Coordinates of C-alpha atoms and ligand atoms in Angstrom, one line a residue:
X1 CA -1.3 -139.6 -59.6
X2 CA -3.8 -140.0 -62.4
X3 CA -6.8 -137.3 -62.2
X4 CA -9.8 -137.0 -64.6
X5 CA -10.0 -133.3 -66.2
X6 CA -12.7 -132.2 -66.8
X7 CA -10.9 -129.4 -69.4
X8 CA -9.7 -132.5 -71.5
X9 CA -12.3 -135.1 -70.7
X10 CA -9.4 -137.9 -69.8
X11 CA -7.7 -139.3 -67.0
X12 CA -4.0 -137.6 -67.0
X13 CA -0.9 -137.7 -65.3
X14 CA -1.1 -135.3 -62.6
X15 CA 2.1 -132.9 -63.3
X16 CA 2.3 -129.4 -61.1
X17 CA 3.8 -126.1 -62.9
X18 CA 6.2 -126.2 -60.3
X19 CA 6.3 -129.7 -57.9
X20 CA 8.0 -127.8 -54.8
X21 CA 4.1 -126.1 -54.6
X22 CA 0.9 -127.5 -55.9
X23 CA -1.2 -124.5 -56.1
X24 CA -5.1 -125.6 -55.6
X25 CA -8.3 -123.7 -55.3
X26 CA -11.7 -124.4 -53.9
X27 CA -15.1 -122.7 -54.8
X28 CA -16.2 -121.6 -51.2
X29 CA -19.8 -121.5 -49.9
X30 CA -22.1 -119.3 -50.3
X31 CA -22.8 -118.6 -46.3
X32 CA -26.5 -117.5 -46.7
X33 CA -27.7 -120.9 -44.8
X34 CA -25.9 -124.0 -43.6
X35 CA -24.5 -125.9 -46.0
X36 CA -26.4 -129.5 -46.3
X37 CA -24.5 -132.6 -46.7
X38 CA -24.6 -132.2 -50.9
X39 CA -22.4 -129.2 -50.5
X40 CA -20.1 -131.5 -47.8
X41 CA -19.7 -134.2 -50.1
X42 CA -18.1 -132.1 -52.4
X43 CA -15.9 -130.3 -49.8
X44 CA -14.5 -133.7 -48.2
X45 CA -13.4 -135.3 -51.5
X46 CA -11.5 -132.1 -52.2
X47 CA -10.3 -132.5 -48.7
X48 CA -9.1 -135.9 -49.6
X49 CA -7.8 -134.6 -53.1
X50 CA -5.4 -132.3 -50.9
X51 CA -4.7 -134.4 -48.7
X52 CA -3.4 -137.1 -51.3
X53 CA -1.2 -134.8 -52.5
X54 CA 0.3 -134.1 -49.4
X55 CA 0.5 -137.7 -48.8
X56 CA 2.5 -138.4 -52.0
X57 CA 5.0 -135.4 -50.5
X58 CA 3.6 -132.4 -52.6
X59 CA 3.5 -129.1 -50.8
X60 CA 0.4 -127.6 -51.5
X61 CA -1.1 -124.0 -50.9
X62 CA -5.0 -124.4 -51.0
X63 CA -7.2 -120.9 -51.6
X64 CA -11.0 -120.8 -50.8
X65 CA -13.3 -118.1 -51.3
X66 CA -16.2 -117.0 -49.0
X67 CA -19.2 -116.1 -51.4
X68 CA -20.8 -113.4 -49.2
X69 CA -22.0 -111.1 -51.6
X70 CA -22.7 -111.3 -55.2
X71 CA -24.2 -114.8 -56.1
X72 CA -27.6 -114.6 -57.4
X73 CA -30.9 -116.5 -57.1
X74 CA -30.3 -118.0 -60.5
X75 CA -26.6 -118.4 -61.8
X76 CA -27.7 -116.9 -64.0
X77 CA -27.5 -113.4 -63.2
X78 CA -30.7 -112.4 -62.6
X79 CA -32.9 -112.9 -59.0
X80 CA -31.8 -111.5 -55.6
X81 CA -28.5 -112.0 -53.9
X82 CA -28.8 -115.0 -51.8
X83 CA -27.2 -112.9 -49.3
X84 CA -30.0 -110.6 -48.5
X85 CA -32.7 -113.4 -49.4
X86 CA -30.8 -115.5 -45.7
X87 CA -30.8 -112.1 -44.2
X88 CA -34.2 -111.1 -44.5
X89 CA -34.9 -114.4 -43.7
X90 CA -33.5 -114.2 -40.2
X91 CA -33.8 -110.2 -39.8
X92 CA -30.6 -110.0 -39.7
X93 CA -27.8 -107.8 -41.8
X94 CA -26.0 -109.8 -44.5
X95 CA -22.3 -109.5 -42.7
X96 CA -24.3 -111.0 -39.7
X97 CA -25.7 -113.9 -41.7
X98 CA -22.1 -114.3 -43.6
X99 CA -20.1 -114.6 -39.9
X100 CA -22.9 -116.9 -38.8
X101 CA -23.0 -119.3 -41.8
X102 CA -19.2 -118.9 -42.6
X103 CA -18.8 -119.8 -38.4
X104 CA -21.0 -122.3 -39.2
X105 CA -19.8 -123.7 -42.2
X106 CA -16.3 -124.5 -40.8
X107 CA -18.1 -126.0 -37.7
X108 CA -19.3 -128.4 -40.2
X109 CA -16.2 -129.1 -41.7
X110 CA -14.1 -129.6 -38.4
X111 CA -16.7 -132.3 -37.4
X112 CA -16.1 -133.9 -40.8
X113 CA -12.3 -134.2 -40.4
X114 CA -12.5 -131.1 -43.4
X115 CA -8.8 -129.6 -43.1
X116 CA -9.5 -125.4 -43.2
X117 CA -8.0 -124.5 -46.5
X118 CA -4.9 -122.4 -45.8
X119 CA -6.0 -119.2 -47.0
X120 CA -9.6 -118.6 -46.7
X121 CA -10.7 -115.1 -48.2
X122 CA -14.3 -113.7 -47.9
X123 CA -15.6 -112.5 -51.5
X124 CA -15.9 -108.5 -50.0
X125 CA -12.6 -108.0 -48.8
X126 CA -11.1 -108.2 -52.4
X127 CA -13.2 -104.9 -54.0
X128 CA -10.3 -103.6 -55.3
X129 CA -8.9 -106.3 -57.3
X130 CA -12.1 -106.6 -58.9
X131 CA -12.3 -103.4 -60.4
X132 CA -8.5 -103.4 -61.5
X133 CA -9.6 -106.7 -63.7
X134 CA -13.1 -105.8 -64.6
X135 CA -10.8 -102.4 -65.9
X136 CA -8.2 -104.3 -67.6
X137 CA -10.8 -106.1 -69.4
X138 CA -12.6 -103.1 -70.3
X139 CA -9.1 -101.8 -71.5
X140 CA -8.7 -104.7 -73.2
X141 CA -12.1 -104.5 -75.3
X142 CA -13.3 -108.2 -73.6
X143 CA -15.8 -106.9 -71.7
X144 CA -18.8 -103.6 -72.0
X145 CA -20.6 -101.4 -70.6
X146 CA -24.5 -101.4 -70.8
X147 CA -27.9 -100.1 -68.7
X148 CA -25.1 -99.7 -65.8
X149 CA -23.2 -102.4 -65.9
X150 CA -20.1 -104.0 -66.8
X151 CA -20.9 -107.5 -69.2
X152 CA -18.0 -110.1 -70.2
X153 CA -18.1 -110.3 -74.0
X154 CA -18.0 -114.0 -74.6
X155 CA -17.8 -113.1 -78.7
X156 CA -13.9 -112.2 -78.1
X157 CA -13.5 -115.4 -77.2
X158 CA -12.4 -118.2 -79.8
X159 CA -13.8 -121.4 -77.6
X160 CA -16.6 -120.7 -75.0
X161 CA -18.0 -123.9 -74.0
X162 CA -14.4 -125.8 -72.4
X163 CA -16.0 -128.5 -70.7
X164 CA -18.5 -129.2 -72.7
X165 CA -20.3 -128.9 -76.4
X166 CA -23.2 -127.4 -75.4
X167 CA -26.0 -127.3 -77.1
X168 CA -26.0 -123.5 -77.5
X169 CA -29.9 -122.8 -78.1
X170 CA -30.4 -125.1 -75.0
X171 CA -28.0 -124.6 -72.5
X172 CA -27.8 -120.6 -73.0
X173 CA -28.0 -118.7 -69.9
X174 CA -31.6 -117.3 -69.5
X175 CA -33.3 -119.8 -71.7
X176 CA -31.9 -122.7 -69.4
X177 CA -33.0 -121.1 -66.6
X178 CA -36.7 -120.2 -67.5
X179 CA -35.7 -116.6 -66.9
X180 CA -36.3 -113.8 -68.7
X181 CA -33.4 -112.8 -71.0
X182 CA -31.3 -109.5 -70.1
X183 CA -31.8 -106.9 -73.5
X184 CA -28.2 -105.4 -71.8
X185 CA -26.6 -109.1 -73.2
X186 CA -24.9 -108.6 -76.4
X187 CA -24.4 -112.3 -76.6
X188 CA -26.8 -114.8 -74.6
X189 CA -23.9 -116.1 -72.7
X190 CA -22.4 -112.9 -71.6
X191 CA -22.4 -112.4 -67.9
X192 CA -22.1 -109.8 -65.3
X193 CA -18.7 -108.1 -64.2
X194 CA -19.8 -105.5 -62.2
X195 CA -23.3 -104.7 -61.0
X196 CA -24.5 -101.0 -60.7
X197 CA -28.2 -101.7 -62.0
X198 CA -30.4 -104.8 -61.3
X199 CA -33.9 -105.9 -61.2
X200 CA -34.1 -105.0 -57.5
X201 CA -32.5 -102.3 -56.4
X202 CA -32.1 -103.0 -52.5
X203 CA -29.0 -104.9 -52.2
X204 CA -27.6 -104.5 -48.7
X205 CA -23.6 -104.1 -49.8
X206 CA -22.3 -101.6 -52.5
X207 CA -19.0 -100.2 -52.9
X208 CA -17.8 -97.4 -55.4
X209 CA -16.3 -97.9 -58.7
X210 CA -15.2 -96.3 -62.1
X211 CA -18.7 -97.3 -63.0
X212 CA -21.1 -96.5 -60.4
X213 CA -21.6 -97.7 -56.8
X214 CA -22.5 -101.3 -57.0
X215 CA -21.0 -105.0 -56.5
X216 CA -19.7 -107.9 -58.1
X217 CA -20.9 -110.5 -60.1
X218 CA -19.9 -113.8 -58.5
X219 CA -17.5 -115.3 -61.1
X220 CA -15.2 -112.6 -60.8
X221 CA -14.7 -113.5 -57.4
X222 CA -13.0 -116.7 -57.6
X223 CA -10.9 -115.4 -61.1
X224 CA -9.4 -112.7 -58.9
X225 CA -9.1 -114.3 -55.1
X226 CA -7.5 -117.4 -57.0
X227 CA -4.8 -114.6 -59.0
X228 CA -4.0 -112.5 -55.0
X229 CA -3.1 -115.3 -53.2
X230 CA -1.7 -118.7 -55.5
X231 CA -0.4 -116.1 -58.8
X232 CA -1.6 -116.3 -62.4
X233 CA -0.8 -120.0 -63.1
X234 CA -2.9 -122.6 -61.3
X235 CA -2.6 -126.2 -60.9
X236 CA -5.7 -127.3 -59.8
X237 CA -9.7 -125.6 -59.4
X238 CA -12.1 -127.8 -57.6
X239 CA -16.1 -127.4 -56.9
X240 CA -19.2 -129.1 -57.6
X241 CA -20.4 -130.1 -61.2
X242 CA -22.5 -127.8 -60.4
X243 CA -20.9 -125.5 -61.0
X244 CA -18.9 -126.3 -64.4
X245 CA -20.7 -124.1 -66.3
X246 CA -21.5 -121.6 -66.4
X247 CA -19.6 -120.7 -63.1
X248 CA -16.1 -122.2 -63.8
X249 CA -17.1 -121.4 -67.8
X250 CA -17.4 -117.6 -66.7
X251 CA -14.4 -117.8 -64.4
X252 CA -11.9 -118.9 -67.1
X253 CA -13.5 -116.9 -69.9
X254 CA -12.5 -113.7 -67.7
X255 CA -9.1 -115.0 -66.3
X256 CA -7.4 -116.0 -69.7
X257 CA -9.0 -112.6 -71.3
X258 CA -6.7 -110.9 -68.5
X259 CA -4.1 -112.7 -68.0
X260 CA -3.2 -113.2 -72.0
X261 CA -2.8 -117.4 -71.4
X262 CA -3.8 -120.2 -70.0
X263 CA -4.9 -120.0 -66.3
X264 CA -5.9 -123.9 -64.6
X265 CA -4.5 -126.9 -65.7
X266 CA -6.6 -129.1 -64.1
X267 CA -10.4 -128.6 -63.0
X268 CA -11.5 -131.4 -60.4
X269 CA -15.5 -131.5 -60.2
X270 CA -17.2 -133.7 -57.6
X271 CA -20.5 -135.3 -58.6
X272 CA -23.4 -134.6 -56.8
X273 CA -25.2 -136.1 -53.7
X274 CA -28.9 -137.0 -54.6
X275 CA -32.1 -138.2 -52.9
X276 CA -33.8 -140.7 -52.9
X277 CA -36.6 -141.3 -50.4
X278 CA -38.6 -143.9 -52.1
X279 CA -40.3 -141.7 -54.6
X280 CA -37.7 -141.2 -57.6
X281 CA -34.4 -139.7 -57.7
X282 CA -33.8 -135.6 -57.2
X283 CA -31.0 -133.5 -56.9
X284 CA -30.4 -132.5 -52.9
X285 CA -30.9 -128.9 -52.3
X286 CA -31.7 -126.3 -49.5
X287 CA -35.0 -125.9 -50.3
X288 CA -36.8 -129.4 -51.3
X289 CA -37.4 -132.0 -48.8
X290 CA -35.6 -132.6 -45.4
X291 CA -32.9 -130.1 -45.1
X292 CA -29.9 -132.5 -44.1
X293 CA -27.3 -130.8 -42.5
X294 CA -24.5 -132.3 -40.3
X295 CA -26.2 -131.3 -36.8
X296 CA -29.5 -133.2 -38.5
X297 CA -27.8 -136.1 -38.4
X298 CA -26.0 -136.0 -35.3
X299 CA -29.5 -135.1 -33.9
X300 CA -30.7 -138.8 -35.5
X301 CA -27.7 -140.3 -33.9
X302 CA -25.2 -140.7 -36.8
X303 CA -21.4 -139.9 -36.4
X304 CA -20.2 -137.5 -38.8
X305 CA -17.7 -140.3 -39.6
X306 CA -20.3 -142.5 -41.0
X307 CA -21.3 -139.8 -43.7
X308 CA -17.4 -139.2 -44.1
X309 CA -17.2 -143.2 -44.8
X310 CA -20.2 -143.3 -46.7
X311 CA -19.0 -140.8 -49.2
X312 CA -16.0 -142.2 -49.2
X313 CA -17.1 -145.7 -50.4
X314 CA -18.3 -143.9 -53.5
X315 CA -15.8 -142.4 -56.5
X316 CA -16.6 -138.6 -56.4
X317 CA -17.5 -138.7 -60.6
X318 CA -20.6 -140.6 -59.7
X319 CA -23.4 -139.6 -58.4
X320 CA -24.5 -140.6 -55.1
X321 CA -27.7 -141.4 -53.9
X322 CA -28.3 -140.8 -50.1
X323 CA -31.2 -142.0 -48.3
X324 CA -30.9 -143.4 -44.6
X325 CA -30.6 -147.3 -45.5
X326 CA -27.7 -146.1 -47.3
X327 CA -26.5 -144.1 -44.0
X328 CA -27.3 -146.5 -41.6
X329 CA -25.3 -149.0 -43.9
X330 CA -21.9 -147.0 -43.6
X331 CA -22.4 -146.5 -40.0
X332 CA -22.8 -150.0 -39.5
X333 CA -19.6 -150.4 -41.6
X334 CA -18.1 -147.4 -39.4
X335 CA -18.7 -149.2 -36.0
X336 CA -17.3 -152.7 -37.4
X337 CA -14.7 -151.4 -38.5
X338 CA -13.7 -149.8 -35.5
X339 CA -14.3 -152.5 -33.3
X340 CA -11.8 -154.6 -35.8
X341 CA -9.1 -151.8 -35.4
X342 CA -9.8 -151.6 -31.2
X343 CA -8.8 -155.6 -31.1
X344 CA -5.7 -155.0 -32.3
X345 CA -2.8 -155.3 -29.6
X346 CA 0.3 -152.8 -30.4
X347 CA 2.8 -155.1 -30.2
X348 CA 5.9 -156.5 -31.6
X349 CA 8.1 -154.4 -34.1
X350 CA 6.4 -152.7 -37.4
X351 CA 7.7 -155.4 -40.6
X352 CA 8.8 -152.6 -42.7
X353 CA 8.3 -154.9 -46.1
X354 CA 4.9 -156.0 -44.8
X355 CA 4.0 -152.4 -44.0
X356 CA 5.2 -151.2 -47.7
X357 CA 3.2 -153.7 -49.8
X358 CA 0.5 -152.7 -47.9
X359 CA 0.5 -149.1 -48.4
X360 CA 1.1 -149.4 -52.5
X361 CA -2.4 -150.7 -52.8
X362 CA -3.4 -147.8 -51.1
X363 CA -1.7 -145.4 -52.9
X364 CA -2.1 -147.5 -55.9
X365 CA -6.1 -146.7 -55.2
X366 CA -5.2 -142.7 -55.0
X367 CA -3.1 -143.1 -57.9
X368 CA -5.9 -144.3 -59.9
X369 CA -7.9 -140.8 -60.2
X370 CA -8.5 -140.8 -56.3
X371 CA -10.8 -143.6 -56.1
X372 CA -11.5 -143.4 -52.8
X373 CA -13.5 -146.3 -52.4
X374 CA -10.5 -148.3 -53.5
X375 CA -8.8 -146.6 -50.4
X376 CA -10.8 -148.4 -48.7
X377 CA -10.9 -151.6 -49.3
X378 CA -7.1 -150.9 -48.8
X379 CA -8.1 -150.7 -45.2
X380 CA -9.4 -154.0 -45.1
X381 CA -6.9 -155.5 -46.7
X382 CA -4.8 -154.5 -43.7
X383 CA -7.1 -156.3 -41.1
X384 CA -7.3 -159.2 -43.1
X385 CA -3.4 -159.6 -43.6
X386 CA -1.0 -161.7 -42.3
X387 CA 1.6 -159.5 -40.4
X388 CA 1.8 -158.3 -36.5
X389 CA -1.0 -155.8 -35.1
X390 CA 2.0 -153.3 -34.8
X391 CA 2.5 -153.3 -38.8
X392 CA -1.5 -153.1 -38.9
X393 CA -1.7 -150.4 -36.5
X394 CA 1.2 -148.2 -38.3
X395 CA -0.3 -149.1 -41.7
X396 CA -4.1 -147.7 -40.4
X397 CA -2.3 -144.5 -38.9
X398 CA -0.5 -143.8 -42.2
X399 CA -3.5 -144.2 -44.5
X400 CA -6.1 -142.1 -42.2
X401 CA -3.6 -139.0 -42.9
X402 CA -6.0 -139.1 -46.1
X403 CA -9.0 -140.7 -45.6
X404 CA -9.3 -138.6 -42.0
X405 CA -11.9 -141.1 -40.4
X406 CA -10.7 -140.7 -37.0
X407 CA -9.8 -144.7 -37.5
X408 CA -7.2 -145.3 -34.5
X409 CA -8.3 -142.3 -32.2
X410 CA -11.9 -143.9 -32.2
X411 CA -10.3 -147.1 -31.7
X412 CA -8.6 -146.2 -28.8
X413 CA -12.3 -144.4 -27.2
X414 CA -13.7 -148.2 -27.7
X415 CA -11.4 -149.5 -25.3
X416 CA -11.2 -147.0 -22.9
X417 CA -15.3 -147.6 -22.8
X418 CA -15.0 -151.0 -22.9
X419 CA -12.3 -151.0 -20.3
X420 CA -14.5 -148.9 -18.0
X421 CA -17.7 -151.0 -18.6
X422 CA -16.1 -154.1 -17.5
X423 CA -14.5 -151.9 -14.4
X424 CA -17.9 -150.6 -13.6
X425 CA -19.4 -154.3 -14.0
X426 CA -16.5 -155.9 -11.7
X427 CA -17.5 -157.8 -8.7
X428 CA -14.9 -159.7 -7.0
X429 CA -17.4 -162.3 -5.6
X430 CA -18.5 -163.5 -9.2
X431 CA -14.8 -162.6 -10.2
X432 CA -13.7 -165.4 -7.7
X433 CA -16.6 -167.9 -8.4
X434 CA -15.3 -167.5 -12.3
X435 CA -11.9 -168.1 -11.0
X436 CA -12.3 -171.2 -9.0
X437 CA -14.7 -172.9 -11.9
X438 CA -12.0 -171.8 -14.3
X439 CA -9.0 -174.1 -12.1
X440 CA -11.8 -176.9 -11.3
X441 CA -12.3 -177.0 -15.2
X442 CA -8.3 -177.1 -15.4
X443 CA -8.1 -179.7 -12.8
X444 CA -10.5 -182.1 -15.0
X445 CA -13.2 -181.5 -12.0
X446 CA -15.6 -181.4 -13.7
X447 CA -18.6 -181.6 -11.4
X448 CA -16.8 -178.8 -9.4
X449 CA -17.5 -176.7 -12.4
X450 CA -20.7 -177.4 -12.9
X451 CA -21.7 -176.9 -9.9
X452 CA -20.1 -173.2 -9.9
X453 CA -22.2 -172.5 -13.0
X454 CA -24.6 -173.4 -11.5
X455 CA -24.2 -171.2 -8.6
X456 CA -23.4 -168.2 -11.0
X457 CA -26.4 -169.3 -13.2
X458 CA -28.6 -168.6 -9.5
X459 CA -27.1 -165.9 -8.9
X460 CA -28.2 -164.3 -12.7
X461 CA -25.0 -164.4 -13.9
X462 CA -24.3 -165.8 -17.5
X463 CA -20.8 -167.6 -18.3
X464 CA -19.2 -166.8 -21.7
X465 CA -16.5 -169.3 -22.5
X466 CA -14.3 -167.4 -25.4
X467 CA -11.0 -167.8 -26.9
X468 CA -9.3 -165.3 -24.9
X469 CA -10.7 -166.6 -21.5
X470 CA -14.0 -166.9 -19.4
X471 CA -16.1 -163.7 -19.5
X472 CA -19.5 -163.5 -17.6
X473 CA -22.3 -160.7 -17.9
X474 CA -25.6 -160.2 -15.1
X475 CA -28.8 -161.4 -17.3
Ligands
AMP501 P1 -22.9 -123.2 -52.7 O1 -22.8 -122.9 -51.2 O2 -24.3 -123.3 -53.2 O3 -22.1 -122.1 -53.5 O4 -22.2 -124.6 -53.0 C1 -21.1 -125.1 -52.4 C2 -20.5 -126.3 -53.2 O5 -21.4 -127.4 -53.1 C3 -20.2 -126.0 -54.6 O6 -19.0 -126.5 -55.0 C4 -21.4 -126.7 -55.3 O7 -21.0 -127.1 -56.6 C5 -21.5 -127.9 -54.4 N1 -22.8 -128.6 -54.5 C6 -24.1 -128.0 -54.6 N2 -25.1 -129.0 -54.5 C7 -24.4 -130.2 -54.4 C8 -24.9 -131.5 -54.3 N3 -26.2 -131.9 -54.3 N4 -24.0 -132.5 -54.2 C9 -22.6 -132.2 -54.1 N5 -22.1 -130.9 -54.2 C10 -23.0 -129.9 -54.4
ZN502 ZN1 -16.0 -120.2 -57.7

């Protein structure tokens, strides 16, 4: 499998440190709010990304992090934790917004066909391995103390700026952010370890440490819940663009500085979802516009598998502008589709040769740095070829392992509802009339059926001649 790194800026041959277990890791949410269908776009094509793998027979272990404390207002260190920002918000305490968001969150997620990641790991329950790296950095003379807390020396480091060439006077934390500069920084881009000291001093959850009670900084986080449960060599780190830098900038900065070597091979960033309403282009986010969730557009009458589709028809290093035309465009596609796969009859023995040229485009598609949109038109291609429904049907089961749109179970809910509407519709009067026009027609009596048409027709009852036999509906 080819995969774009963002590390190396080129497509490469996807090779684990050890192929008998890819070890991936996801940036979690920060559970504050719900998350809004940006933050989902991102989590389904890592869903897919794992789920490829497994497809092509890797084993993986996936890790994701729960921000619950620690993540600023600004990424840049500075502002209020958006913690107690969602729990003031709601007069709540921050461990009742986390459970409520993180509940939430996965809510989301099991709607979407999201697999839960197989270890999930809330940022506070890892305290302790925080201060034993924060220490070993001190130890190490990467990282100092000032005005209370503990800063990450990015001047020990030979190469800051991995995934891209900044422009270091414009892309500098603080200045980038229109925020005013922290005098504690030795270096513009150093960043927070450990927190005893901030601008506001009423963050809800503090814990001791060699350096004062206080909290983490949020990179730290993902640096050391990555090292407790996947080891000190990773395969893959996935998240938002977003967060490249200086998140992910931060987060191998600290993690090589303590390990001694190279951490993450790969780093997989998804692109972000934008909007467009008719009035210019804008990144989506919680607090501009319509705040689109999941249950927003359930309430507007959208399956979850449309978005799923609909993000799926795009390759996750593009952007993707969402609006509802765009929407109401998949979910067309989405029903369509469905309605295709429900007229398919299971019958007849799956053509194993038919069935294998089939899935190489589709795997050809994943091959090709997960273009998921590729994937499918892979899907059509099965509808459209020239082998038994069985082969189709076996073919549409196989591939949904990664794309996850519920394709045969909703299939199979179309006729059973289509089954029941023509049960609750039958009427063995008209059924007979049908019948008896049907062997008139068949007997070259013409007039006969004609006549019965006719009778139907007075009755209000329309006859609809079709290739698998007379149907009829009440007008
Ligand atoms: P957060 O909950 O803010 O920590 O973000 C959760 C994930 O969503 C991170 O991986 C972000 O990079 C990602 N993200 C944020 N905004 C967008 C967006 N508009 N489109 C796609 N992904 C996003
Ligand atoms: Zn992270």
């Amino acid at each position: 499998m080819y995969l774009y790194n963002s590390a190396t800026h080129k497509k490469e041959l996807f090779t684990p440190n050890d192929p008998s277990l890819v070890k991936m890791y996801t940036c979690g949410p920060t559970v504050y709010h719900y998350a809004h269908i940006g933050n989902l776009r991102t989590y389904i094509m890592e869903d897919v990304l794992e789920k490829a793998l497994r497809y092509q027979g890797y084993p993986v272990k996936r890790v994701m992090n729960i921000t619950d404390v620690g993540h600023l207002a600004s990424d840049a260190d500075t502002g209020e934790d958006k913690m107690l920002k969602g729990a003031r918000r709601e007069h709540k305490t921050v461990m009742e917004i986390a459970k409520y968001y993180t509940d939430a969150f996965f809510a989301d997620c099991d709607k979407l066909n999201i697999k839960r990641p197989d270890v999930v790991e809330p940022a506070t329950n890892c305290i302790d391995e925080y201060i034993h790296m924060v220490s070993v950095l001190l130890e190490k003379g990467k990282a100092y103390l000032a005005g209370g807390n503990v800063y990450f020396d990015t001047s020990t480091l030979e190469k800051y700026y991995v995934f891209n060439d900044h422009d270091e006077e414009d892309l500098a934390v603080g200045v980038r952010e229109g925020v005013e500069e922290d005098t504690n920084k030795r270096n513009k881009n150093d960043f927070v370890l450990w927190f005893t000291k901030s601008k506001f001093e009423d963050q809800a959850l503090k814990w001791d440490s060699p350096w004062g009670v206080g909290y983490p900084g949020w990179h730290i986080e993902c640096s050391c819940i990555s090292m407790k449960h996947l080891g000190d060599d990773l395969d893959i780190h996935c998240g938002g663009i977003d967060n490249a830098f200086p998140h992910h900038t931060n987060e191998i900065a600290q993690s090589e500085s303590y390990l001694g070597h190279k951490w993450c091979n790969y780093w997989f960033h998804v692109h972000h979802l934008n909007v467009d309403y008719g009035d210019g282009v804008s990144k989506m986010s919680k607090s501009k516009g319509e705040f689109l969730t999941v249950s927003l557009l359930e309430e507007k009458g959208y399956d979850p598998m449309a978005y799923r589709l609909f993000c799926l028809q795009s390759h996750y290093r593009r952007n993707l502008v969402f609006n509802w035309e765009n929407l109401d465009n998949a979910a067309a596609a989405y029903q369509k589709l469905v309605a295709k796969i429900a007229a398919l009859k299971p019958e007849g023995e799956v053509d194993a040769a038919a069935f294998d040229s089939l899935k190489q485009r589709f795997v050809g598609a994943l091959d090709g740095d997960l273009n998921t949109s590729l994937a499918v038109t892979a899907v059509y291609d099965v509808l459209k070829a020239k082998c038994n429904d069985a082969t189709k049907l076996a073919a549409l089961a196989d591939f949904d392992y990664v794309l996850s749109l519920n394709l045969i179970p909703a299939a199979q809910a179309l006729q059973k509802k289509q089954a029941q509407e023509e049960a609750a519709s039958a009427d063995p009067e008209i059924d007979a009339l049908v019948a008896a026009r049907t062997a008139a027609k068949k007997a070259k009596n013409f007039a006969e059926a004609d006549r019965i048409r006719d009778e139907l027709k007075a009755m209000g009852v329309e006859i609809i001649d079709t290739p698998q036999g007379t149907k009829w509906r009440k007008v």
